[in-house]
């Protein structure tokens, strides 16, 4: 089995994780001190969001040099040390690769915009009118009114799918294609284990299309994959392609494009099913999810550093999600919800754990977001997506143990309210409490990784279970697991399928279960059952 098929990923936001040099910003020195925590938690692979030089107009997703490190995070030598220390602990690390666009401060763009004859002009996409590619949607709806911005220097428009300070690279240029392969080579030579590739669908543009998922984009991604397979076996590509399942499938190619793809449409439906106390939305989206080629894997998640995107739901579903989970306008952003998991669950521990149970037992490799494993809150008074990127809460000491700087110097205030504040919600306190959210999640991670059926097993619904439950089998050649979730706030009694052996064991608690009798599931409870005789 490929390593990423049975793995737990952790999204680490370097600015927010740990400050080692006391300047109020997270950095590599801080990460080094906290790697033991990630190992203890059971993390196999760290996805680290952009670490490169950047004016930080989009928190590092606006890169001004692909070959360096943002000085706030440290140096390239320190990053190399992080990579080595990650490997020494048996973990892996994949940085973000932002291929689609650069910062407008990148030397390529500075040169390109100097004149229409500039030698790097064709590194970017230019037009005399802002009317080309009219069918491409605007992604940052709350801030941008067009995908074109007028460059005052050369008096032409340049194309940008995100902020106007992030001009899109022109992948029709062979030089750009080669330049990005060079970047990839540089980081792989440094020892990283692959990349989380940002904004994949938008690499190419073609008139008369929505400029997403074009055949040329797939071709170029396959080229990258070939290069990695030939020279860096064992490294992976994880795509951020926020698309419907039918459009995401091609990113796996025939097992020759991305190893992993995030399953964007599943994510909001986990929240929807819980709010509606009805599994239908989950079942339907997985029915729409095609089989993926061997050696490929979905990346599944509950939250990440962006807004909880509602792009891959119907308009009615979006209204429902907004009304339920983001009643205040400032909780919303673009087509999404800018809140963290615990507040979305009203800090109801049963619901938080239930969400994690679904994440750990449905198909896919789970990707955790820093802070959510202790139930961190958010700060909706901070702009953009910053409210879900506040300092990691390590302990109840000054600045939550994140930094020794004076509080006013922190890049953002720590969460300090009654419910989610760091004095109550922190790693140290939860590590010491065997029944804490953190320890419960850690336990689930460790149990999950022992079950081949959860990594690569087939999924079969138990269809006659009530709609307010999510009950399914995960079956692999040598293991059958029966997974039960109660999505409702009332106790349910479930008859177990006749195929279940007479004696089962709950692999999370070790409890033995006589399967001839109905099983009682309290509100929001879940069980992971295996045959007690090992079949
Ligand atoms: C997706 C990233 O997750 C997001 O944070 C960023 O703003 C856009 N891509 C643009 O790079």
Coordinates of C-alpha atoms and ligand atoms in Angstrom, one line a residue:
X1 CA 0.0 0.0 0.0
X2 CA 1.4 3.5 -0.9
X3 CA 2.4 5.4 2.2
X4 CA -0.1 8.2 1.7
X5 CA -3.0 5.7 1.5
X6 CA -2.8 4.9 5.2
X7 CA -1.6 8.2 6.6
X8 CA -2.8 11.2 8.5
X9 CA -1.9 14.6 7.2
X10 CA -1.7 17.8 9.2
X11 CA -1.9 21.3 7.7
X12 CA 0.6 23.5 9.4
X13 CA 0.3 27.3 9.1
X14 CA 3.9 28.4 9.9
X15 CA 3.0 31.9 10.9
X16 CA 0.6 30.6 13.5
X17 CA 2.3 27.5 14.8
X18 CA 5.1 28.4 17.1
X19 CA 7.5 31.3 17.5
X20 CA 11.0 30.2 18.3
X21 CA 12.8 33.6 18.1
X22 CA 10.4 35.7 20.1
X23 CA 9.4 38.2 17.4
X24 CA 5.7 37.4 17.5
X25 CA 5.6 35.4 14.3
X26 CA 5.7 31.6 14.0
X27 CA 8.9 30.3 12.4
X28 CA 11.0 27.2 11.7
X29 CA 12.8 27.4 15.1
X30 CA 9.3 27.2 16.7
X31 CA 8.3 24.3 14.4
X32 CA 11.4 22.4 15.4
X33 CA 10.5 22.6 19.0
X34 CA 7.0 21.3 18.3
X35 CA 7.7 18.4 16.0
X36 CA 7.5 16.0 18.9
X37 CA 3.9 17.0 19.4
X38 CA 3.0 16.2 15.8
X39 CA 4.8 12.8 16.1
X40 CA 3.0 12.1 19.3
X41 CA -0.4 13.0 17.7
X42 CA 0.2 10.4 15.0
X43 CA 0.8 12.7 12.1
X44 CA 2.5 11.1 9.0
X45 CA 2.8 14.0 6.7
X46 CA 2.9 17.8 7.3
X47 CA 1.5 20.0 4.6
X48 CA 3.2 23.4 5.3
X49 CA 1.5 26.4 3.7
X50 CA 3.7 28.9 1.8
X51 CA 7.1 29.6 3.3
X52 CA 8.5 31.7 0.4
X53 CA 9.4 35.4 0.2
X54 CA 6.2 37.3 -0.2
X55 CA 4.6 40.6 0.4
X56 CA 1.9 38.6 2.2
X57 CA -1.1 40.2 0.5
X58 CA -2.5 36.7 0.4
X59 CA -0.6 35.2 3.3
X60 CA 2.2 33.8 1.2
X61 CA 0.1 32.5 -1.7
X62 CA 1.6 35.6 -3.4
X63 CA 5.1 34.5 -4.0
X64 CA 7.9 36.9 -4.8
X65 CA 10.6 34.3 -5.1
X66 CA 10.3 30.5 -5.5
X67 CA 13.8 29.9 -4.3
X68 CA 13.9 31.5 -0.9
X69 CA 12.2 31.6 2.5
X70 CA 10.3 34.5 3.9
X71 CA 12.6 36.1 6.5
X72 CA 10.0 35.9 9.2
X73 CA 10.2 32.1 9.0
X74 CA 13.9 31.7 9.0
X75 CA 16.5 30.6 6.4
X76 CA 16.8 27.9 3.9
X77 CA 19.2 26.1 6.2
X78 CA 16.7 26.1 8.9
X79 CA 14.1 24.7 6.6
X80 CA 16.4 22.0 5.6
X81 CA 16.8 21.2 9.3
X82 CA 13.0 21.0 9.6
X83 CA 12.9 18.6 6.7
X84 CA 15.6 16.4 8.3
X85 CA 14.0 16.5 11.7
X86 CA 10.6 15.6 10.3
X87 CA 12.2 12.6 8.5
X88 CA 14.1 11.6 11.6
X89 CA 10.7 11.2 13.3
X90 CA 9.4 9.0 10.5
X91 CA 7.2 11.8 9.2
X92 CA 7.1 13.5 5.8
X93 CA 6.6 17.1 4.7
X94 CA 5.0 18.7 1.6
X95 CA 5.1 22.4 1.1
X96 CA 2.6 24.4 -0.9
X97 CA 3.5 24.9 -4.5
X98 CA 1.7 27.9 -5.9
X99 CA 2.0 27.4 -9.6
X100 CA -0.9 29.4 -11.0
X101 CA 0.3 32.9 -10.1
X102 CA 3.0 34.9 -8.5
X103 CA 3.0 38.1 -6.5
X104 CA 3.1 41.3 -8.5
X105 CA 6.3 41.9 -6.7
X106 CA 8.0 38.8 -8.3
X107 CA 10.9 39.9 -10.5
X108 CA 9.3 38.0 -13.4
X109 CA 6.3 40.3 -13.2
X110 CA 8.3 43.4 -12.6
X111 CA 10.3 42.7 -15.7
X112 CA 7.3 41.6 -17.7
X113 CA 5.3 44.7 -17.0
X114 CA 8.1 47.1 -18.0
X115 CA 7.0 47.2 -21.6
X116 CA 5.0 45.3 -24.1
X117 CA 8.4 44.2 -25.6
X118 CA 9.8 43.0 -22.3
X119 CA 11.7 39.8 -22.6
X120 CA 9.5 38.1 -19.9
X121 CA 6.3 39.6 -21.2
X122 CA 4.9 36.2 -22.2
X123 CA 5.4 34.9 -18.6
X124 CA 2.0 36.4 -17.9
X125 CA -1.4 36.7 -19.7
X126 CA -2.0 40.1 -21.3
X127 CA -4.9 41.7 -23.2
X128 CA -5.9 45.0 -24.7
X129 CA -9.4 44.6 -23.4
X130 CA -10.8 43.2 -20.2
X131 CA -13.5 41.3 -22.1
X132 CA -11.5 38.1 -23.0
X133 CA -12.3 34.8 -21.2
X134 CA -15.6 36.3 -20.1
X135 CA -16.9 32.8 -19.0
X136 CA -14.4 32.5 -16.2
X137 CA -16.0 33.0 -12.8
X138 CA -14.6 35.4 -10.2
X139 CA -13.3 33.5 -7.2
X140 CA -12.6 36.2 -4.6
X141 CA -16.1 37.6 -5.1
X142 CA -16.0 39.9 -2.0
X143 CA -13.0 41.8 -3.2
X144 CA -12.5 41.5 -7.0
X145 CA -14.9 42.7 -9.7
X146 CA -12.9 41.3 -12.7
X147 CA -10.2 38.7 -13.5
X148 CA -8.4 41.5 -15.4
X149 CA -6.5 44.4 -14.0
X150 CA -5.1 47.3 -15.9
X151 CA -1.3 47.6 -15.6
X152 CA -0.7 51.3 -15.5
X153 CA 2.9 50.8 -16.7
X154 CA 2.3 49.1 -20.0
X155 CA -1.3 50.0 -20.4
X156 CA -2.5 46.5 -21.0
X157 CA -4.7 44.3 -18.8
X158 CA -3.2 41.2 -17.0
X159 CA -5.1 38.1 -16.0
X160 CA -5.5 37.1 -12.4
X161 CA -7.9 34.5 -10.9
X162 CA -7.3 35.6 -7.3
X163 CA -6.3 39.0 -5.9
X164 CA -5.2 41.6 -8.5
X165 CA -1.8 41.5 -6.8
X166 CA -1.5 37.9 -7.9
X167 CA -1.0 37.9 -11.7
X168 CA -1.5 34.5 -13.3
X169 CA 1.5 32.9 -15.0
X170 CA 1.1 32.0 -18.7
X171 CA 1.5 28.3 -19.1
X172 CA 1.3 28.5 -22.8
X173 CA 4.8 29.8 -22.5
X174 CA 7.3 26.8 -22.7
X175 CA 9.7 29.0 -20.6
X176 CA 7.1 29.2 -17.8
X177 CA 6.5 25.4 -17.9
X178 CA 10.3 24.8 -17.6
X179 CA 10.7 27.4 -14.9
X180 CA 8.1 25.7 -12.7
X181 CA 9.8 22.3 -13.3
X182 CA 13.0 23.9 -12.1
X183 CA 11.3 25.1 -9.0
X184 CA 9.9 21.7 -8.3
X185 CA 13.4 20.1 -8.8
X186 CA 15.0 22.6 -6.4
X187 CA 12.6 21.7 -3.5
X188 CA 12.7 18.0 -4.2
X189 CA 16.5 18.1 -4.2
X190 CA 16.2 19.8 -0.8
X191 CA 14.4 16.8 0.5
X192 CA 10.7 17.6 0.6
X193 CA 8.3 14.7 0.0
X194 CA 6.1 16.3 -2.7
X195 CA 3.7 19.2 -2.9
X196 CA 0.2 20.4 -2.1
X197 CA -0.4 22.1 -5.4
X198 CA -2.4 25.3 -5.2
X199 CA -5.2 26.3 -7.5
X200 CA -4.6 23.6 -10.1
X201 CA -7.6 24.0 -12.3
X202 CA -6.7 27.5 -13.5
X203 CA -3.3 27.0 -15.1
X204 CA -4.4 27.5 -18.7
X205 CA -7.0 29.8 -20.3
X206 CA -9.0 29.2 -23.5
X207 CA -11.7 31.4 -25.1
X208 CA -15.2 30.0 -24.9
X209 CA -14.5 27.9 -21.8
X210 CA -14.8 28.6 -18.1
X211 CA -10.9 28.4 -18.1
X212 CA -11.0 25.5 -15.6
X213 CA -9.8 21.9 -16.0
X214 CA -8.6 22.4 -19.5
X215 CA -6.9 19.4 -21.3
X216 CA -3.7 21.5 -21.5
X217 CA -3.7 21.7 -17.7
X218 CA -3.9 18.0 -17.3
X219 CA -1.1 17.5 -19.8
X220 CA 1.2 19.8 -18.0
X221 CA 0.4 18.2 -14.6
X222 CA 1.2 14.8 -16.1
X223 CA 4.5 16.2 -17.2
X224 CA 5.3 17.2 -13.7
X225 CA 4.3 13.7 -12.5
X226 CA 6.5 12.0 -15.0
X227 CA 9.4 14.1 -13.9
X228 CA 8.8 13.3 -10.2
X229 CA 8.3 9.5 -10.9
X230 CA 11.5 9.4 -12.9
X231 CA 13.7 11.3 -10.5
X232 CA 12.1 11.3 -7.0
X233 CA 10.1 8.1 -6.5
X234 CA 7.9 8.1 -3.4
X235 CA 7.2 11.8 -3.6
X236 CA 3.6 12.9 -4.1
X237 CA 1.4 15.5 -5.6
X238 CA -1.8 16.6 -3.8
X239 CA -4.1 18.7 -5.9
X240 CA -6.2 21.6 -4.7
X241 CA -8.9 21.3 -7.3
X242 CA -12.1 22.6 -5.9
X243 CA -14.4 20.9 -8.3
X244 CA -17.3 18.4 -8.6
X245 CA -16.2 14.8 -8.4
X246 CA -16.6 14.2 -12.2
X247 CA -14.2 17.1 -12.8
X248 CA -11.8 16.1 -10.1
X249 CA -11.5 12.5 -11.3
X250 CA -9.4 13.5 -14.4
X251 CA -6.8 15.0 -12.0
X252 CA -5.9 11.4 -11.1
X253 CA -5.4 10.7 -14.8
X254 CA -4.8 7.0 -15.2
X255 CA -2.8 7.0 -12.0
X256 CA -0.3 9.2 -13.8
X257 CA -1.3 12.7 -12.7
X258 CA -2.0 13.6 -9.0
X259 CA -1.6 10.9 -6.4
X260 CA -4.1 12.7 -4.2
X261 CA -7.0 15.1 -4.7
X262 CA -8.9 16.9 -2.0
X263 CA -12.6 15.9 -2.0
X264 CA -14.1 19.3 -1.8
X265 CA -17.8 18.5 -2.3
X266 CA -17.8 15.9 0.5
X267 CA -16.7 18.4 3.2
X268 CA -19.7 20.7 3.4
X269 CA -22.0 17.7 3.2
X270 CA -20.7 16.3 6.4
X271 CA -21.8 19.5 8.1
X272 CA -25.1 19.4 6.2
X273 CA -25.9 15.8 7.2
X274 CA -25.3 16.7 10.8
X275 CA -27.4 19.8 10.7
X276 CA -30.3 18.0 8.9
X277 CA -29.8 14.9 11.0
X278 CA -30.0 13.1 7.6
X279 CA -27.3 11.2 5.8
X280 CA -28.6 11.7 2.3
X281 CA -26.2 14.5 1.3
X282 CA -23.2 12.3 2.1
X283 CA -24.6 9.2 0.4
X284 CA -25.5 11.1 -2.7
X285 CA -22.1 12.8 -3.2
X286 CA -20.3 9.6 -2.6
X287 CA -22.6 7.9 -5.1
X288 CA -21.5 10.6 -7.6
X289 CA -17.9 10.0 -6.8
X290 CA -16.3 7.7 -9.3
X291 CA -13.9 4.9 -8.5
X292 CA -10.3 6.3 -8.6
X293 CA -7.4 4.5 -10.3
X294 CA -5.2 2.2 -8.2
X295 CA -2.5 4.1 -6.3
X296 CA -4.6 7.2 -5.9
X297 CA -6.3 8.5 -2.8
X298 CA -8.7 11.2 -1.8
X299 CA -7.7 13.8 0.7
X300 CA -10.6 14.5 3.1
X301 CA -10.9 17.3 5.6
X302 CA -13.2 19.2 7.9
X303 CA -11.6 22.6 7.8
X304 CA -8.5 24.3 6.4
X305 CA -7.0 27.8 6.4
X306 CA -9.5 29.1 3.9
X307 CA -13.2 29.8 4.3
X308 CA -15.3 26.6 4.5
X309 CA -16.1 26.7 0.8
X310 CA -19.6 26.3 -0.4
X311 CA -18.7 26.5 -4.1
X312 CA -19.5 22.8 -4.6
X313 CA -23.1 22.8 -3.3
X314 CA -26.4 24.0 -4.9
X315 CA -27.7 27.5 -4.2
X316 CA -30.3 26.1 -1.9
X317 CA -27.8 24.1 0.0
X318 CA -25.6 27.2 0.3
X319 CA -28.4 29.2 1.8
X320 CA -29.1 26.4 4.2
X321 CA -25.4 26.2 5.3
X322 CA -25.1 29.9 5.7
X323 CA -28.3 30.2 7.7
X324 CA -27.3 27.3 9.9
X325 CA -23.6 27.8 10.4
X326 CA -23.0 31.5 9.6
X327 CA -26.0 33.5 10.8
X328 CA -24.0 36.7 11.1
X329 CA -22.9 38.3 7.9
X330 CA -19.3 38.7 9.1
X331 CA -19.1 34.9 9.5
X332 CA -19.4 34.7 5.7
X333 CA -16.7 35.3 3.0
X334 CA -17.0 34.9 -0.7
X335 CA -19.0 31.7 -1.2
X336 CA -18.1 30.3 2.2
X337 CA -18.0 30.4 6.0
X338 CA -14.9 31.8 7.8
X339 CA -15.2 29.9 11.1
X340 CA -13.4 27.0 12.7
X341 CA -14.7 23.5 13.5
X342 CA -15.4 23.9 17.2
X343 CA -17.5 27.1 16.9
X344 CA -19.3 25.6 14.0
X345 CA -20.3 22.7 16.3
X346 CA -21.3 25.2 19.0
X347 CA -18.4 23.6 21.0
X348 CA -20.5 20.5 21.4
X349 CA -17.8 17.9 22.0
X350 CA -20.1 15.0 20.9
X351 CA -20.6 16.7 17.5
X352 CA -16.9 17.6 17.1
X353 CA -16.0 13.9 17.7
X354 CA -18.7 12.7 15.5
X355 CA -17.3 14.8 12.6
X356 CA -13.9 13.4 13.2
X357 CA -15.2 9.9 13.3
X358 CA -16.8 10.4 9.9
X359 CA -13.5 11.9 8.6
X360 CA -11.5 9.0 9.9
X361 CA -13.8 6.2 8.7
X362 CA -15.1 7.3 5.3
X363 CA -12.8 6.7 2.3
X364 CA -9.8 9.1 2.0
X365 CA -6.7 10.2 3.8
X366 CA -7.7 12.7 6.5
X367 CA -6.0 16.1 6.5
X368 CA -6.3 17.8 9.9
X369 CA -6.1 21.6 10.4
X370 CA -3.8 22.9 13.1
X371 CA -5.6 23.8 16.2
X372 CA -8.8 22.0 15.4
X373 CA -7.6 18.9 17.3
X374 CA -7.9 20.9 20.6
X375 CA -11.1 22.7 19.6
X376 CA -9.7 26.1 19.0
X377 CA -12.1 29.0 18.3
X378 CA -12.0 31.7 15.7
X379 CA -11.9 35.5 15.7
X380 CA -14.5 36.8 13.3
X381 CA -13.4 40.3 13.9
X382 CA -10.2 39.8 12.0
X383 CA -10.5 40.4 8.3
X384 CA -10.4 37.9 5.4
X385 CA -9.5 34.4 6.5
X386 CA -7.3 35.6 9.3
X387 CA -9.9 34.7 12.0
X388 CA -9.1 31.0 11.5
X389 CA -5.3 31.6 11.5
X390 CA -4.7 32.8 15.0
X391 CA -1.8 31.6 17.2
X392 CA -1.7 27.9 18.2
X393 CA -2.7 27.5 21.8
X394 CA 0.0 25.5 23.5
X395 CA -0.5 26.3 27.1
X396 CA -2.1 28.7 29.6
X397 CA 1.0 30.9 29.9
X398 CA 1.5 34.3 28.3
X399 CA 0.5 34.3 24.6
X400 CA -0.8 30.8 24.9
X401 CA 2.8 29.5 24.8
X402 CA 3.0 30.5 21.2
X403 CA 5.6 33.3 21.6
X404 CA 7.7 35.1 24.2
X405 CA 7.2 38.4 22.5
X406 CA 5.1 41.2 24.1
X407 CA 1.5 40.5 23.2
X408 CA 1.2 43.7 21.1
X409 CA 3.9 42.3 18.8
X410 CA 2.1 39.1 17.9
X411 CA 1.1 38.9 14.2
X412 CA -2.5 38.4 15.5
X413 CA -4.0 38.3 19.0
X414 CA -4.5 34.9 20.6
X415 CA -8.0 33.8 21.2
X416 CA -8.8 34.8 24.7
X417 CA -12.6 34.5 25.2
X418 CA -14.5 32.6 27.9
X419 CA -15.2 29.5 25.8
X420 CA -12.3 29.1 23.4
X421 CA -9.6 31.2 25.1
X422 CA -6.2 29.7 25.6
X423 CA -6.5 29.5 29.4
X424 CA -9.1 26.8 28.9
X425 CA -8.3 25.4 25.4
X426 CA -4.6 24.5 25.1
X427 CA -2.4 21.5 24.2
X428 CA -0.8 21.2 27.7
X429 CA -4.0 20.9 29.6
X430 CA -5.5 18.5 27.1
X431 CA -2.4 16.3 27.0
X432 CA -2.7 15.9 30.7
X433 CA -6.4 14.9 30.6
X434 CA -6.9 11.4 29.2
X435 CA -10.5 12.2 28.2
X436 CA -9.7 15.5 26.5
X437 CA -10.7 16.2 22.9
X438 CA -7.1 16.0 21.9
X439 CA -6.5 12.6 23.5
X440 CA -9.7 11.3 22.0
X441 CA -8.7 12.4 18.5
X442 CA -5.2 11.1 19.0
X443 CA -6.7 7.7 20.0
X444 CA -8.9 7.7 16.9
X445 CA -5.8 8.4 14.8
X446 CA -3.8 5.6 16.2
X447 CA -6.7 3.1 16.0
X448 CA -7.5 4.2 12.4
X449 CA -4.0 3.6 11.2
X450 CA -4.1 0.0 12.4
X451 CA -7.1 -0.8 10.2
X452 CA -6.3 -1.6 6.6
X453 CA -10.0 -1.5 5.8
X454 CA -10.2 2.2 6.7
X455 CA -7.2 3.0 4.4
X456 CA -8.2 1.1 1.3
X457 CA -11.4 -0.8 2.0
X458 CA -14.5 -0.6 -0.1
X459 CA -17.5 1.3 1.2
X460 CA -20.9 -0.3 1.5
X461 CA -23.9 1.5 3.0
X462 CA -26.2 -0.3 5.4
X463 CA -29.3 1.1 3.6
X464 CA -32.0 0.0 5.9
X465 CA -30.6 1.9 8.9
X466 CA -32.7 5.1 9.7
X467 CA -31.9 8.2 7.7
X468 CA -30.7 9.9 10.8
X469 CA -27.8 7.5 11.0
X470 CA -24.8 6.9 8.9
X471 CA -24.0 3.2 9.0
X472 CA -21.6 1.5 6.6
X473 CA -19.1 -1.3 6.1
X474 CA -15.5 -0.8 5.1
X475 CA -14.2 -4.0 3.7
X476 CA -10.7 -5.0 2.6
X477 CA -9.5 -8.5 1.8
X478 CA -8.6 -9.2 5.4
X479 CA -10.9 -7.0 7.4
X480 CA -14.6 -6.0 7.7
X481 CA -15.5 -3.1 9.8
X482 CA -19.0 -1.9 10.6
X483 CA -19.1 1.8 11.3
X484 CA -22.1 3.4 13.0
X485 CA -22.9 7.1 13.5
X486 CA -25.9 8.7 15.1
X487 CA -26.4 12.1 13.4
X488 CA -29.4 13.0 15.6
X489 CA -29.9 14.4 19.0
X490 CA -32.0 11.5 20.1
X491 CA -30.9 8.0 21.1
X492 CA -31.4 5.4 18.4
X493 CA -31.5 1.6 18.7
X494 CA -30.1 -0.2 15.7
X495 CA -30.3 -3.8 14.7
X496 CA -27.0 -4.9 13.4
X497 CA -26.8 -6.6 9.9
X498 CA -27.2 -10.4 10.0
X499 CA -23.8 -10.7 8.4
X500 CA -22.1 -9.3 11.5
X501 CA -20.4 -12.1 13.5
X502 CA -22.1 -13.0 16.8
X503 CA -19.5 -11.3 18.9
X504 CA -18.0 -8.0 17.9
X505 CA -15.6 -5.6 19.4
X506 CA -15.6 -1.9 19.5
X507 CA -12.1 -1.1 18.4
X508 CA -12.2 2.3 19.9
X509 CA -13.1 1.2 23.4
X510 CA -12.3 -2.5 23.5
X511 CA -15.9 -3.2 24.5
X512 CA -17.3 -6.6 23.5
X513 CA -20.7 -6.5 21.8
X514 CA -23.3 -9.2 21.4
X515 CA -24.6 -8.5 17.9
X516 CA -27.9 -10.4 18.1
X517 CA -29.2 -7.6 20.3
X518 CA -30.0 -4.0 19.0
X519 CA -27.2 -1.6 19.7
X520 CA -28.1 1.6 21.6
X521 CA -26.4 4.8 20.2
X522 CA -26.9 7.9 22.3
X523 CA -27.2 11.3 20.5
X524 CA -24.2 12.0 18.2
X525 CA -22.5 8.7 19.3
X526 CA -20.5 6.5 17.0
X527 CA -19.0 3.0 17.1
X528 CA -16.3 1.3 15.1
X529 CA -17.0 -2.5 15.2
X530 CA -14.9 -5.4 14.1
X531 CA -15.5 -9.1 14.5
X532 CA -14.2 -10.2 17.8
X533 CA -12.7 -13.3 16.1
X534 CA -10.7 -11.2 13.7
X535 CA -12.5 -12.0 10.5
Ligands
LIG1 C1 -6.0 28.5 -2.5 C2 -5.4 28.8 -1.2 O1 -5.8 27.8 -0.3 C3 -5.8 30.2 -0.7 O2 -5.5 30.4 0.6 C4 -5.3 31.2 -1.6 O3 -5.8 32.5 -1.3 C5 -5.7 30.9 -3.1 N1 -5.5 29.5 -3.4 C6 -4.8 31.7 -4.0 O4 -3.5 31.2 -4.0

